[in-house]
Coordinates of C-alpha atoms in Angstrom, one line a residue:
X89 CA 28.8 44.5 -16.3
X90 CA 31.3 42.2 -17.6
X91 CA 35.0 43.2 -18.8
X92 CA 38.6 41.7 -19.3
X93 CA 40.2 43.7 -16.2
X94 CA 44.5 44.1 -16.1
X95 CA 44.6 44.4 -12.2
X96 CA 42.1 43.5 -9.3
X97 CA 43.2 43.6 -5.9
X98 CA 40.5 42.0 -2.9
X99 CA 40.9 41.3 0.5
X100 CA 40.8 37.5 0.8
X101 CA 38.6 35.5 3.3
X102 CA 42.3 35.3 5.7
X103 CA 41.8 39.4 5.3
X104 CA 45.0 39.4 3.7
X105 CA 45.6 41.4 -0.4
X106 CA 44.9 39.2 -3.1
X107 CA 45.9 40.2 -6.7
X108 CA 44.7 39.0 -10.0
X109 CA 46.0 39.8 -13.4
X110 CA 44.0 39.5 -17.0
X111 CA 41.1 38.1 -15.6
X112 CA 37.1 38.5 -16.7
X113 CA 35.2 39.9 -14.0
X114 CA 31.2 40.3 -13.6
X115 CA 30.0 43.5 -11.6
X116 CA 27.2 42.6 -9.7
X117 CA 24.6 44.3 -6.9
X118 CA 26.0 41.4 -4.2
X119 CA 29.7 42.8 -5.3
X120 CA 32.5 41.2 -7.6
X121 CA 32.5 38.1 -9.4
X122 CA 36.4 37.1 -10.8
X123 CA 36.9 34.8 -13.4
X124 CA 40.2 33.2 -14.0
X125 CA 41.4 29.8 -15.1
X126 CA 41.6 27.7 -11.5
X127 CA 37.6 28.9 -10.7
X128 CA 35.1 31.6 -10.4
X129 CA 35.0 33.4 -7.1
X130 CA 32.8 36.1 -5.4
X131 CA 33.8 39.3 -3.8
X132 CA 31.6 41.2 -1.5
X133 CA 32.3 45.2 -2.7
X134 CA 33.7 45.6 1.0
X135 CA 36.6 43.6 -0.2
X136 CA 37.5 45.0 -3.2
X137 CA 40.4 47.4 -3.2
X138 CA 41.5 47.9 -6.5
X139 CA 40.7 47.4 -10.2
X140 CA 42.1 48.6 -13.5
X141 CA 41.5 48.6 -16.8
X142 CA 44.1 49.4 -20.0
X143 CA 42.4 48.1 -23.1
X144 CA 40.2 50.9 -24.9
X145 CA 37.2 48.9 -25.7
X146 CA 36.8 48.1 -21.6
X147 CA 38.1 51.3 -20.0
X148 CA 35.4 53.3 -22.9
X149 CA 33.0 50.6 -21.6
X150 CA 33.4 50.4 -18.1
X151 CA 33.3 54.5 -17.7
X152 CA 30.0 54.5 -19.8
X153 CA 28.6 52.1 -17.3
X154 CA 30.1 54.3 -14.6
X155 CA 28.4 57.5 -15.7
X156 CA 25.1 56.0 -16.6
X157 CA 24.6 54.5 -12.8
X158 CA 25.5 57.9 -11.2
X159 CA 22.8 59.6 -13.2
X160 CA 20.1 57.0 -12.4
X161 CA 21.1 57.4 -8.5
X162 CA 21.1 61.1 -8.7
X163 CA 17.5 60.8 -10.4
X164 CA 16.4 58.2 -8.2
X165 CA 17.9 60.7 -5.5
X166 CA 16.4 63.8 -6.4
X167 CA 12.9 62.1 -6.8
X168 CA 13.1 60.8 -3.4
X169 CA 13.4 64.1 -2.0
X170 CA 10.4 65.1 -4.0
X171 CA 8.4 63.0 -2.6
X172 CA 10.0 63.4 1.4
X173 CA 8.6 66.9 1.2
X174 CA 5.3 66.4 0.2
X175 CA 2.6 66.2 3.2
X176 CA 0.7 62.7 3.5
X177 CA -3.0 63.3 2.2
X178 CA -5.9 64.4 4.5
X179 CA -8.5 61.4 5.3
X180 CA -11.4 61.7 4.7
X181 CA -13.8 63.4 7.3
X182 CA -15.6 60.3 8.2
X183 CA -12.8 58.4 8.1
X184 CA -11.6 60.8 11.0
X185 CA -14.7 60.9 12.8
X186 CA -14.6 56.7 12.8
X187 CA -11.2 57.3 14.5
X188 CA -12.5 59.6 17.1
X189 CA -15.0 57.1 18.3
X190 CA -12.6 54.5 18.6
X191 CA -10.3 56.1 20.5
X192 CA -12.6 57.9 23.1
X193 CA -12.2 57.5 26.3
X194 CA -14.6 54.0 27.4
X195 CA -17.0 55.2 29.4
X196 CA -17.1 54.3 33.2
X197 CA -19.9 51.5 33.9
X198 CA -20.4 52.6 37.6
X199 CA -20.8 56.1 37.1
X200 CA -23.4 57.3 37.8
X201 CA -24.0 60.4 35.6
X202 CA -23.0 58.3 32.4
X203 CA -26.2 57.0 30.5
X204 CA -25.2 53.7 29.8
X205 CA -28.2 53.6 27.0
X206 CA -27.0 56.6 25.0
X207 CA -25.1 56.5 21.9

């Protein structure tokens, strides 16, 4: 989402505060991209600290962006758990017996009560 925002503060690459004031940032998955007149730089959401927002047409904006991602996570959340609770299905019975063969004990060439000629 993109807004005019008053204050942002980030933690610079020398892991010292760094403010900026009026500037157009871009809210992203990878984190925070400012916009001001020297250049255009990217903030991982570790590093940001601090952002506010007075004008009415972006605070309005920004909390309806805010409210409509923490209902899609606690949807996406609650059909998760749906789905961690559920058993996986039962194979098939042949697909079981197929996996009972394969995993049998091998037989013993030398021994001498094992038919070697029986299946």
């Amino acid at each position: 989402m993109q807004a005019t925002t008053d204050t942002v503060i980030v933690r610079g690459p020398d892991g010292k505060p760094k403010t900026f004031e009026g500037v157009t940032t871009l809210m992203g998955n990878l984190g925070l991209f400012i916009k001001h007149e020297e250049s255009v730089e990217m903030y991982v959401w570790e590093n940001v600290l601090y952002m506010k927002w007075t004008d009415l047409k972006a605070r309005e904006s920004i909390w309806e962006e805010a409210l409509a991602e923490l209902i899609a996570d606690a949807f996406e959340d609650e059909w998760d758990d749906d789905y961690e609770d559920e058993e996986p299905p039962a194979k098939p019975k042949a697909e079981v017996k197929e996996e009972a063969k394969s995993t049998a004990e091998p037989t013993n060439s030398d021994d001498p009560d094992v038919n070697p000629y029986s299946s």
